[in-house]
Coordinates of C-alpha atoms and ligand atoms in Angstrom, one line a residue:
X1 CA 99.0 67.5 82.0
X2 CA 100.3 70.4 84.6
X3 CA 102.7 70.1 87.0
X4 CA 100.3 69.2 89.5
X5 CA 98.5 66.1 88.1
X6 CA 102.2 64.6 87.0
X7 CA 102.8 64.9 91.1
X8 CA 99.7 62.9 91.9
X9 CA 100.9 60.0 89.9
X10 CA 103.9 60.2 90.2
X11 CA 102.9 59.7 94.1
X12 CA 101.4 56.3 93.3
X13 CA 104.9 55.2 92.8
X14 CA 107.9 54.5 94.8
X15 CA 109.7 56.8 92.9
X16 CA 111.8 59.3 95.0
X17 CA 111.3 63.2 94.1
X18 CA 114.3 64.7 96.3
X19 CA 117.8 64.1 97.6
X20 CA 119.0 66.3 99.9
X21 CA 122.7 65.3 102.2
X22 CA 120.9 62.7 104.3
X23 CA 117.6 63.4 103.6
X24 CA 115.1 62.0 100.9
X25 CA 111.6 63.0 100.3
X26 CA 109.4 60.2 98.2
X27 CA 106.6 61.9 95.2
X28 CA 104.4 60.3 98.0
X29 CA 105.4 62.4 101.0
X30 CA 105.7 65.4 98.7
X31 CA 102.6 65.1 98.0
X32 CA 101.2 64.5 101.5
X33 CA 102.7 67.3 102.8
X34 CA 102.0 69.3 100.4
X35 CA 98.5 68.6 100.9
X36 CA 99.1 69.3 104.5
X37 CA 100.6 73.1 103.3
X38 CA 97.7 73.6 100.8
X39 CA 94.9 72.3 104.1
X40 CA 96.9 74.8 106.7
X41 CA 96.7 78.0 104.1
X42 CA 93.2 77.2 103.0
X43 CA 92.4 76.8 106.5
X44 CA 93.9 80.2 107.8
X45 CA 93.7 82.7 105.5
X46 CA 90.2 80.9 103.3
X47 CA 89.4 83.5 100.2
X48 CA 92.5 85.7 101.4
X49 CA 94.9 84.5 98.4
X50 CA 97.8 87.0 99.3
X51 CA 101.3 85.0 97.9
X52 CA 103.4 83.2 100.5
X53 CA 106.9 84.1 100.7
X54 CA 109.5 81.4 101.1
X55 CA 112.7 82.5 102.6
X56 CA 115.5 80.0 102.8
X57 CA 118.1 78.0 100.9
X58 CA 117.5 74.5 99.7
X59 CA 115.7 73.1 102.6
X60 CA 114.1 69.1 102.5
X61 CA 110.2 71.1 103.3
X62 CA 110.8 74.2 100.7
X63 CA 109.6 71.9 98.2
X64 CA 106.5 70.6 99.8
X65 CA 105.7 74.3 100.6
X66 CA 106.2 75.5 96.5
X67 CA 103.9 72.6 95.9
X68 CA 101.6 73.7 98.8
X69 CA 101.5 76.8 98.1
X70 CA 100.2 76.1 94.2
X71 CA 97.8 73.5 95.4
X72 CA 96.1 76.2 97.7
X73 CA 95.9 78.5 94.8
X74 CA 98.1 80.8 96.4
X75 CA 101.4 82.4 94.4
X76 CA 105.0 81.9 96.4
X77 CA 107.8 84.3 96.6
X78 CA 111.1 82.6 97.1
X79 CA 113.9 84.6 98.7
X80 CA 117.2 83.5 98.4
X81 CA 118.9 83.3 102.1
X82 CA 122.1 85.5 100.1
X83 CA 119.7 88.5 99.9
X84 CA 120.2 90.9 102.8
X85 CA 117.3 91.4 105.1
X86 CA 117.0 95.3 104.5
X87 CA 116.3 94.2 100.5
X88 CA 113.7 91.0 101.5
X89 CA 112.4 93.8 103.4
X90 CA 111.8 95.9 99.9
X91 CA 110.1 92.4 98.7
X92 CA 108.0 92.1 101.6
X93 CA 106.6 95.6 101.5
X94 CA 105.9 95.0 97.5
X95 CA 104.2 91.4 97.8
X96 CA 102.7 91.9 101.7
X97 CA 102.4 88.1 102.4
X98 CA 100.1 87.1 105.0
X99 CA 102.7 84.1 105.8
X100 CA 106.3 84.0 105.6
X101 CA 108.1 80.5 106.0
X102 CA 111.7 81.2 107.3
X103 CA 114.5 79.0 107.1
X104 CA 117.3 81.6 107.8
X105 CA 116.6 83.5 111.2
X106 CA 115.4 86.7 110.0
X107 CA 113.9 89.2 112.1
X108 CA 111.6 90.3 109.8
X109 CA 109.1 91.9 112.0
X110 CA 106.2 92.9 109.9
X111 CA 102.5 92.1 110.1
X112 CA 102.4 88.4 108.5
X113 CA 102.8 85.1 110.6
X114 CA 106.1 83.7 110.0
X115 CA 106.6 79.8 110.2
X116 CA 109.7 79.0 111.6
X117 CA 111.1 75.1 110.5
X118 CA 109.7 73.4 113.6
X119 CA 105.7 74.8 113.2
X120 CA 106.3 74.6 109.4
X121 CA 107.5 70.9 110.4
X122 CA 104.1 70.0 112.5
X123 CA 102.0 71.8 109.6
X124 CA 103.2 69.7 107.2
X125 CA 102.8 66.6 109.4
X126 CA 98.8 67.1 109.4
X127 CA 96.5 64.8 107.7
X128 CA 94.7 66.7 104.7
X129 CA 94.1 66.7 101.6
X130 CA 93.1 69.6 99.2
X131 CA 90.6 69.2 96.3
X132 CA 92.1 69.9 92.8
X133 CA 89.2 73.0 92.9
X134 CA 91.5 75.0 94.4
X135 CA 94.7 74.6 92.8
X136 CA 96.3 77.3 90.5
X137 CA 94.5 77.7 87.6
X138 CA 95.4 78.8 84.6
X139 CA 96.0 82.6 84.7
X140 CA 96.6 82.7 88.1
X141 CA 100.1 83.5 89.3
X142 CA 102.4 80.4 90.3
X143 CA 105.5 82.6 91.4
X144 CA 107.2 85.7 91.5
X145 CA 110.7 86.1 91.3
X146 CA 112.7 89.3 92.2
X147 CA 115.3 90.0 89.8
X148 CA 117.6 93.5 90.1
X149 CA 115.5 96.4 89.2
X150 CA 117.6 99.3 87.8
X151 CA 115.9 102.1 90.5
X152 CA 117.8 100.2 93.2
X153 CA 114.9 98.0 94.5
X154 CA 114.2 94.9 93.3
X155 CA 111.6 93.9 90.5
X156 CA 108.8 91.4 90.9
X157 CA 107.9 89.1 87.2
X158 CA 104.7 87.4 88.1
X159 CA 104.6 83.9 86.0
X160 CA 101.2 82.2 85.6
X161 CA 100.3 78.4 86.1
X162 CA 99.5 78.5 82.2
X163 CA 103.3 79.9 81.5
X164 CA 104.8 77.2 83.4
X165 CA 102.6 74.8 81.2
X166 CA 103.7 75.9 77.9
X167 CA 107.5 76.3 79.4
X168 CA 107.3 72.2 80.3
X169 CA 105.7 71.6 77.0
X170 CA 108.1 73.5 75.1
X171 CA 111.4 72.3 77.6
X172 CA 110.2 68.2 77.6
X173 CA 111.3 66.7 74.3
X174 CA 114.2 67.8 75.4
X175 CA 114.7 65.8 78.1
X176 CA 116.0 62.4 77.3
X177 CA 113.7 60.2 79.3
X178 CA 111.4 59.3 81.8
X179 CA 113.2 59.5 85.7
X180 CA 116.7 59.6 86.2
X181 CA 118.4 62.4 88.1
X182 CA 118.3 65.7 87.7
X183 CA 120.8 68.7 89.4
X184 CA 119.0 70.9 91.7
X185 CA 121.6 73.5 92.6
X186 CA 120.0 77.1 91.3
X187 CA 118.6 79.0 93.7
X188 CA 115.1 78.5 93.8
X189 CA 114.4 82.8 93.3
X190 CA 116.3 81.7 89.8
X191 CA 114.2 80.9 87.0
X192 CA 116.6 78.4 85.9
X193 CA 115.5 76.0 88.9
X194 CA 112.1 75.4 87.3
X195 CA 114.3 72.9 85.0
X196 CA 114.4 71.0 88.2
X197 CA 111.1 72.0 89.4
X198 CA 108.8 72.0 87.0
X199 CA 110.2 70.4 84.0
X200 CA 111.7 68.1 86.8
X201 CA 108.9 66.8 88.9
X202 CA 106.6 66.6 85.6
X203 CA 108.7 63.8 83.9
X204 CA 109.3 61.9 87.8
X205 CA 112.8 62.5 88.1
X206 CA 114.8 62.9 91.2
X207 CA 116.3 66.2 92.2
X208 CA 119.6 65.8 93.5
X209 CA 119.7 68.9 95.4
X210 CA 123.7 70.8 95.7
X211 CA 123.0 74.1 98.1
X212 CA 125.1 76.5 98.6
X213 CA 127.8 75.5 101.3
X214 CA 128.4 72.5 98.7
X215 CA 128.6 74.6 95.8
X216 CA 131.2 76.3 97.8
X217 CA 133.0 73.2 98.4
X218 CA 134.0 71.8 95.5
X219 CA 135.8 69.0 97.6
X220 CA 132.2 68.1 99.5
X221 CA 130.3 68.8 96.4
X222 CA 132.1 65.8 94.5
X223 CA 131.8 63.3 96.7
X224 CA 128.1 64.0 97.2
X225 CA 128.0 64.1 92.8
X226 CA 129.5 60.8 92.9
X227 CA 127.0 58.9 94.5
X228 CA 124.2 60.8 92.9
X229 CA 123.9 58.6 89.9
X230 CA 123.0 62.2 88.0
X231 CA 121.7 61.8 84.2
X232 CA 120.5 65.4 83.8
X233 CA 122.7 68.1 84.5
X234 CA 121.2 71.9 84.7
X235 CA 123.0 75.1 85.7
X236 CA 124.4 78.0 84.5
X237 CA 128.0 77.6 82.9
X238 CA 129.4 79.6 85.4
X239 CA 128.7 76.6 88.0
X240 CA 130.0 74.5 85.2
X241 CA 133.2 76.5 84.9
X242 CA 134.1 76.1 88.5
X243 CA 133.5 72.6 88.4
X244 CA 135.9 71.8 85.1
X245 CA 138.9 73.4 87.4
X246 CA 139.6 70.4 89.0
X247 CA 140.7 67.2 86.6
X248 CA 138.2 65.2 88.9
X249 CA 134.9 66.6 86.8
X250 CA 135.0 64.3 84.4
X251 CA 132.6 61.0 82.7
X252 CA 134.4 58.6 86.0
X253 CA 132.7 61.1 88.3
X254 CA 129.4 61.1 86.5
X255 CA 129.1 57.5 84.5
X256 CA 125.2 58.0 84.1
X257 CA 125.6 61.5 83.0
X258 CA 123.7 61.9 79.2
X259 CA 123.4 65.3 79.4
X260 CA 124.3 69.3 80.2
X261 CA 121.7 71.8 80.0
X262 CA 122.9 75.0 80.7
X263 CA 121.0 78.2 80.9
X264 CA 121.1 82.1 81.7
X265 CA 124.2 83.3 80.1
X266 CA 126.8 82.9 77.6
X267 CA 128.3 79.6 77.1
X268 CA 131.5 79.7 76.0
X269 CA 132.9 77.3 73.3
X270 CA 136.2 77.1 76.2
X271 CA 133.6 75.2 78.4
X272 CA 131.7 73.4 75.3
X273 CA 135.7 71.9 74.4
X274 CA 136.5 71.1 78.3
X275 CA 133.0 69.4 78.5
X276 CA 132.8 67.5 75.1
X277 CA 136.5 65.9 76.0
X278 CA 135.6 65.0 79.8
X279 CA 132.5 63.9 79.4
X280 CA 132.2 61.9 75.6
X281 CA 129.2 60.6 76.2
X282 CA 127.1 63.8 77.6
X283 CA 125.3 66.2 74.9
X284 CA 125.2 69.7 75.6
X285 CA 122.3 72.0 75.4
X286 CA 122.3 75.9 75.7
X287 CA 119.0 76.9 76.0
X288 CA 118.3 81.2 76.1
X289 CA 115.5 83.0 78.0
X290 CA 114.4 85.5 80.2
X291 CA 112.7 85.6 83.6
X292 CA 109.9 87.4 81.7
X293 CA 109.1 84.5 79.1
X294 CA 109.2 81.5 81.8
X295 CA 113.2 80.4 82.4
X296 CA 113.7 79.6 78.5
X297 CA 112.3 80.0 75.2
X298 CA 115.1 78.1 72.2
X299 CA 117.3 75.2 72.9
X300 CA 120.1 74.2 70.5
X301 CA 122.2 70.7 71.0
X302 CA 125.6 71.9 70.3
X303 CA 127.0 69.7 67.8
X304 CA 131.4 69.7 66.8
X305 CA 130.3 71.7 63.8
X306 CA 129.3 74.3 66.0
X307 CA 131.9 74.5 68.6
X308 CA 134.8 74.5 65.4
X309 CA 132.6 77.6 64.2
X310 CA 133.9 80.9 65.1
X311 CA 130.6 82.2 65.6
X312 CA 129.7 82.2 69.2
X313 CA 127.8 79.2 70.3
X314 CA 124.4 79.3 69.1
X315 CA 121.3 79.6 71.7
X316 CA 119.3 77.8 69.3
X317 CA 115.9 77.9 67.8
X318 CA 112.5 78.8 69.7
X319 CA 111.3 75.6 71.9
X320 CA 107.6 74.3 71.0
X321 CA 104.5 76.8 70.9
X322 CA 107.0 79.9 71.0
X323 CA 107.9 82.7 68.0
X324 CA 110.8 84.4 68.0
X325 CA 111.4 87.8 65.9
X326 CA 114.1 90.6 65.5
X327 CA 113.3 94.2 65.4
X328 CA 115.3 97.1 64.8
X329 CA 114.0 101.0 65.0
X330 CA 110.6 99.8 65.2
X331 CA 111.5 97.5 61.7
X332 CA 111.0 93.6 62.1
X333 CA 113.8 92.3 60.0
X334 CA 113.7 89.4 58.0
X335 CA 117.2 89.0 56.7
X336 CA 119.6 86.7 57.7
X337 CA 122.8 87.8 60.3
X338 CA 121.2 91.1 60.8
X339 CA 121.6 92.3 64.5
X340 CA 118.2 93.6 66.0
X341 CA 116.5 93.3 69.2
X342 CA 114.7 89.9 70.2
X343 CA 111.0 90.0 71.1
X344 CA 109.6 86.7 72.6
X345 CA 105.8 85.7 71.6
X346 CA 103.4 83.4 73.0
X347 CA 102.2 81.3 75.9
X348 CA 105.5 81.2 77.9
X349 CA 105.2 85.5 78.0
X350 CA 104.2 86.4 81.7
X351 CA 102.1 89.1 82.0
X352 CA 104.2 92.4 83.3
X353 CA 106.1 93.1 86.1
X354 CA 104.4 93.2 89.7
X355 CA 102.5 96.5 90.5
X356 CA 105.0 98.0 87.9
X357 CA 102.2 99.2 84.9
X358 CA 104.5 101.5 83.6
X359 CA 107.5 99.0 83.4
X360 CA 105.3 96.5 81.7
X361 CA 104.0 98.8 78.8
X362 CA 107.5 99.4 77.9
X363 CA 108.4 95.8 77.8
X364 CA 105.2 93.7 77.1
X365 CA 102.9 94.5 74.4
X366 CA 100.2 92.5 72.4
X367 CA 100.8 91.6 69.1
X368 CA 98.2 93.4 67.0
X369 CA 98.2 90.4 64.0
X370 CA 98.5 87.4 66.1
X371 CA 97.2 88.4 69.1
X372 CA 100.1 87.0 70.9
X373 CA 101.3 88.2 74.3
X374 CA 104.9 89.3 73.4
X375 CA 108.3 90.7 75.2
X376 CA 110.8 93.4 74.0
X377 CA 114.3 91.2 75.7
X378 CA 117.0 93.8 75.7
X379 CA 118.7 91.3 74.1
X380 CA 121.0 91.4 70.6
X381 CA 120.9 89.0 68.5
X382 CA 121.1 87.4 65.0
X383 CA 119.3 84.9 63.0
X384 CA 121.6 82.4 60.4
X385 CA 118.9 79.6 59.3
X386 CA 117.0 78.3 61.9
X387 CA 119.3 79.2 64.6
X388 CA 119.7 82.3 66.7
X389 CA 123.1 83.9 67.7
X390 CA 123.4 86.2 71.0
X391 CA 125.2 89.4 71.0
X392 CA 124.7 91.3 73.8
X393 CA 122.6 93.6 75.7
X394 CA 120.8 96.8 74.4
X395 CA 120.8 98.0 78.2
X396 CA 123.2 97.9 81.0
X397 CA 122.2 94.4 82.3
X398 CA 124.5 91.9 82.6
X399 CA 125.2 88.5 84.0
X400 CA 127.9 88.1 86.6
X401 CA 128.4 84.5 87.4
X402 CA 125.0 83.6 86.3
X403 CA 123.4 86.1 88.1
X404 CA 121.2 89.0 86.6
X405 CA 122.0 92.4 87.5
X406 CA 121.3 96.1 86.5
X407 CA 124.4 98.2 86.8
X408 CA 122.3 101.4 88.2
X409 CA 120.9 99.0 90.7
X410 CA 124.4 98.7 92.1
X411 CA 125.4 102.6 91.4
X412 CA 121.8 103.8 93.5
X413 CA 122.8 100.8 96.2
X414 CA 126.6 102.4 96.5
X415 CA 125.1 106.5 96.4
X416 CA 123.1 104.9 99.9
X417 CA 126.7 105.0 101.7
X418 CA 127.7 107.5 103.3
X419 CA 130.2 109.5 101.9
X420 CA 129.3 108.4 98.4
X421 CA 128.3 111.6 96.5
X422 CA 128.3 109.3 92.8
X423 CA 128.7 105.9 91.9
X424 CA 129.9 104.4 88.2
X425 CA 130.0 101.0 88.5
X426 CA 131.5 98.8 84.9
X427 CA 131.6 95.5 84.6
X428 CA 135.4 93.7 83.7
X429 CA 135.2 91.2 80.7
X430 CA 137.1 88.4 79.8
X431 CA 138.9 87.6 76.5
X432 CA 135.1 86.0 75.7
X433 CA 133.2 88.9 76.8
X434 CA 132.2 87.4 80.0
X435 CA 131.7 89.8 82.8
X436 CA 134.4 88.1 85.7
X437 CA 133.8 91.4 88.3
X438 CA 132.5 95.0 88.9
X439 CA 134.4 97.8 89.4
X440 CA 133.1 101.0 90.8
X441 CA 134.4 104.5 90.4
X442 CA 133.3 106.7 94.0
X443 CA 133.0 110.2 93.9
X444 CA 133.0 111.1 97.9
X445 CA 131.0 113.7 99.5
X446 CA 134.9 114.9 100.9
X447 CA 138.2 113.6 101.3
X448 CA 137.7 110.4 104.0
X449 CA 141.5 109.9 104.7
X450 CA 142.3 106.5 104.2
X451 CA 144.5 103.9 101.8
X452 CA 142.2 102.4 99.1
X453 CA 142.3 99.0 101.1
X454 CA 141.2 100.2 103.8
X455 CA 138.0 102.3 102.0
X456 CA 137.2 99.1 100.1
X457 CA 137.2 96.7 103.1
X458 CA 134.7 99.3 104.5
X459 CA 132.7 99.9 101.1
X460 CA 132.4 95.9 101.1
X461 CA 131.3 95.7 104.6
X462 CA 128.6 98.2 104.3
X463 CA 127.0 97.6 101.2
X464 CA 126.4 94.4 101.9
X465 CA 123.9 95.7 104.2
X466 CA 122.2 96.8 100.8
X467 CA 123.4 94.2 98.3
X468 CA 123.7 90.5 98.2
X469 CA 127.7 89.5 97.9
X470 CA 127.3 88.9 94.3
X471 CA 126.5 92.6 93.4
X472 CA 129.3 94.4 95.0
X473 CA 132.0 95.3 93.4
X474 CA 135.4 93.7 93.9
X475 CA 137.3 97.2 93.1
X476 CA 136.6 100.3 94.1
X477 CA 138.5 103.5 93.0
X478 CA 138.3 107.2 94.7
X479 CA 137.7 109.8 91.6
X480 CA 138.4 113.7 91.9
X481 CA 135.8 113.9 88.8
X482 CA 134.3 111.9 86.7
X483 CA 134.9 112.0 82.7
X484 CA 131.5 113.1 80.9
X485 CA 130.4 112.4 77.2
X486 CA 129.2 115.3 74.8
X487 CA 126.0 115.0 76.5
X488 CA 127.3 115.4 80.0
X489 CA 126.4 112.0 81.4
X490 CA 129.0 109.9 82.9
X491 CA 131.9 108.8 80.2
X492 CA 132.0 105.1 80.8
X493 CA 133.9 104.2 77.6
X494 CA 136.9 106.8 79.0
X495 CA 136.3 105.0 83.0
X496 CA 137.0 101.1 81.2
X497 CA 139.9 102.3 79.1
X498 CA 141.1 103.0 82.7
X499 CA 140.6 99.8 83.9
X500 CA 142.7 98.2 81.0
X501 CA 145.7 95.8 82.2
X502 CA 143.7 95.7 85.6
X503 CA 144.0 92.0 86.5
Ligands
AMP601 P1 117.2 85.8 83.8 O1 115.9 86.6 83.7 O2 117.9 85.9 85.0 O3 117.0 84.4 83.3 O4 118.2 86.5 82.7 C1 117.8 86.6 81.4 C2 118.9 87.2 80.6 O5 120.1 86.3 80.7 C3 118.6 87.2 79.1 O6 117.8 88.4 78.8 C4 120.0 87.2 78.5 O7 120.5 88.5 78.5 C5 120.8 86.3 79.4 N1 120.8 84.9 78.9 C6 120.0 83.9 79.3 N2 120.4 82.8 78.6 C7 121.4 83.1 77.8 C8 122.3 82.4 76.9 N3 122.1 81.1 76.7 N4 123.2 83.1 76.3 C9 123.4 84.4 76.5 N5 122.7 85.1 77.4 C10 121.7 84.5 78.0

């Protein structure tokens, strides 16, 4: 059953879908107003199916208006409130949506109609109803997400209604039961919220949503946890991490709590210990995937035996209706704890990145003996049995604090300053490998006269026109020259090893 029908059931109920601070939004008035969403777009625009782009943080109606969107047959674009307006503008100008719903007090000032929250509130107020003829079908698209694209502008990965299927199919047995609560505190322009979502709505939990003035408030964030009666926790471990600093993230906080699932980067066995003492009754789950494939594609319970192993912590083996394979210099390999490239294979594999044919044939490919849509990750891994072991990237993504970057989309966003003549920007790991900040190394168009604290304070200021906070660098050093290698590109290795003993 899709996403959809499970809402229409679920709406026969009393159950409750949503939890936000004060407010609470019943599977009933989810899906009467998302009816209402679906009436108004069908109403508007008729046959014109251009995607809706949903601006904002965790708002009570952003929900209604994903579900709204989907039942009209129309694709949404969710934009983070974090992301400057110059880069939404790069989004816009990619997706040209015909209707923008706003919750942050943009200017945007393009051609579509943009719905501030008080005519979003009256549209989703109207009586209608929408027949299941126009919902999604299938192939169409249900969302795209931006994610950093290394030119310096953001890349669009369309994801069908039939991915999302197959990702709930694959993601459910996983989930321990019917209702409880689930943690809604990704960003909804993550993948990782579709645990919430999708996965979420389809099995009638509640979404017990945490946005991002209480993420940054632990204090606040607690004492909203407490009463949430939680069973479900999803995020990425860095969320988790910030949480174990204080003693008070523990079982007493969280007595219903059965389980972690964490997504989207490494989790560490530090964070595995620290969760398996505070919280003995919780099982953890790391689960692997890419934006590409539909938010994951293996899941692996971590047992003691793996988190006394001093092999990284596994992500697992593929989920339901997936296949997994290694390949290295165009070789699949068969052998066990041999390090190649992971490809992804199946129903959860979107189809290509948006208006980007050329990015898509390098990445997505059919699968000449199967037939299956497949993915080339980036990612290294390793196979030992049935589970899979992550070792890093082929590329220069990374994940900083859960978030997916590409460091050249940083270095083209810093060479936009003036003054900047070149950019090398390197991330600085932990004892784990984790990526805990960037640094950038500035080459500058001519001397600019001031200290290094005062450059940086203005470096920070203006590329965050450019950049959301989470992609600028936290150092930046002045260079007369940059080191190259043999083949006259930038010398990164010879840049970290002078970033060593940096704290
Ligand atoms: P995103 O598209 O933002 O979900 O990022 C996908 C990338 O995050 C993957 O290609 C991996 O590099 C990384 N990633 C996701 N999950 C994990 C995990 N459990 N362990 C290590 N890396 C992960």
């Amino acid at each position: 059953m899709t996403v959809l029908e499970q809402l229409k059931n679920y709406a026969r109920t009393s159950r409750m879908a949503l939890v936000n601070r004060d407010k609470q939004l019943s599977y009933r008035e989810l899906d009467v107003r998302s009816d209402a969403f679906a009436a108004w777009l069908l109403d508007t625009f008729g046959e014109d199916r251009s995607p809706v782009m949903l601006c904002g943080d965790k708002e009570t109606d952003f929900l209604p208006c994903i579900f709204g969107a989907l039942k009209s047959g129309r694709a949404y674009v969710p934009i983070d409130s974090v992301v400057p307006e110059e880069r939404a503008a790069q989004i816009i100008a990619d997706v040209k949506p015909k209707v923008i719903v706003d919750f942050t007090g943009n200017n945007w000032g393009n051609d579509a109609q943009v719905l501030i929250p008080a005519a979003l509130s009256k549209i989703l107020k109207r009586p209608g109803t929408v027949s299941p003829e126009s919902w999604v079908r299938e192939a169409d698209t249900a969302y795209i997400l931006f994610t950093s694209g290394s030119t310096g502008r953001p890349k669009g990965v369309p994801v069908a209604a039939g991915n999302l299927d197959a990702f709930c199919r694959g993601l459910l047995p996983f989930y321990p039961q019917e209702g409880g609560v689930i943690l809604h505190q990704v960003s909804y322009s993550f993948d990782v919220s579709g645990c919430a979502v999708y996965a979420g709505i389809s099995r009638g939990m509640t979404l017990f949503t945490i946005d991002h003035a209480m993420a940054a408030n632990l204090q606040e964030c607690f004492a909203a946890l407490e009463k949430s009666g939680l069973t479900l926790w999803v995020s990425t471990p860095s969320f988790a991490e910030l949480c174990v600093q204080s003693e008070r993230f523990s079982q007493a906080l969280l007595p219903c709590l059965g389980q972690f699932l964490f997504c989207g980067e490494v989790l560490t066995h530090t964070l595995c210990d620290t969760l398996a003492q505070r919280f003995p009754s919780a099982r953890i789950l790391n689960t692997y995937g890419p934006t590409e494939a539909t938010v994951l594609v293996t899941a692996a319970e971590i047992t003691e035996e793996m988190r006394k192993d001093s092999r990284p912590i596994p992500i697992g083996g593929s989920i339901d209706g997936v296949t997994l394979r290694l390949e290295r210099d165009g070789q699949v390999i068969t052998g066990e704890e041999e390090t190649g490239e992971l490809q992804i294979l199946g129903p959860t594999v979107g189809p290509g990145y948006w208006g980007r044919p050329d990015l898509t044939e390098k990445s997505f490919f059919t699968d000449r003996e199967t037939g299956l849509r497949g993915y080339r990750t980036g990612d290294l891994c390793y196979q030992k049995g049935s589970r899979y072991y992550y070792c890093g990237r082929a590329d220069n993504q990374l994940k900083l604090n859960g978030y997916r970057i590409e460091i050249e989309d940083v270095e083209a966003n810093l060479q936009r300053l003036p003054g900047i003549r070149r950019a090398a920007v390197l991330p600085v790991r932990d004892g784990e490998g984790k990526a805990q900040y960037l640094a950038a190394f500035l080459l500058l168009e001519e001397p600019d006269g001031l200290t290094p604290l005062k450059r940086s304070i203005a470096l920070k200021r203006q590329a965050a026109e450019f950049l959301p906070a989470y992609m600028i660098p936290r150092k930046f050093f002045a260079v007369d020259a940059f080191p190259l290698n043999v083949n006259g590109k930038i010398d990164k290795k010879a840049l970290a090893a002078r970033l060593e003993g940096t704290p």
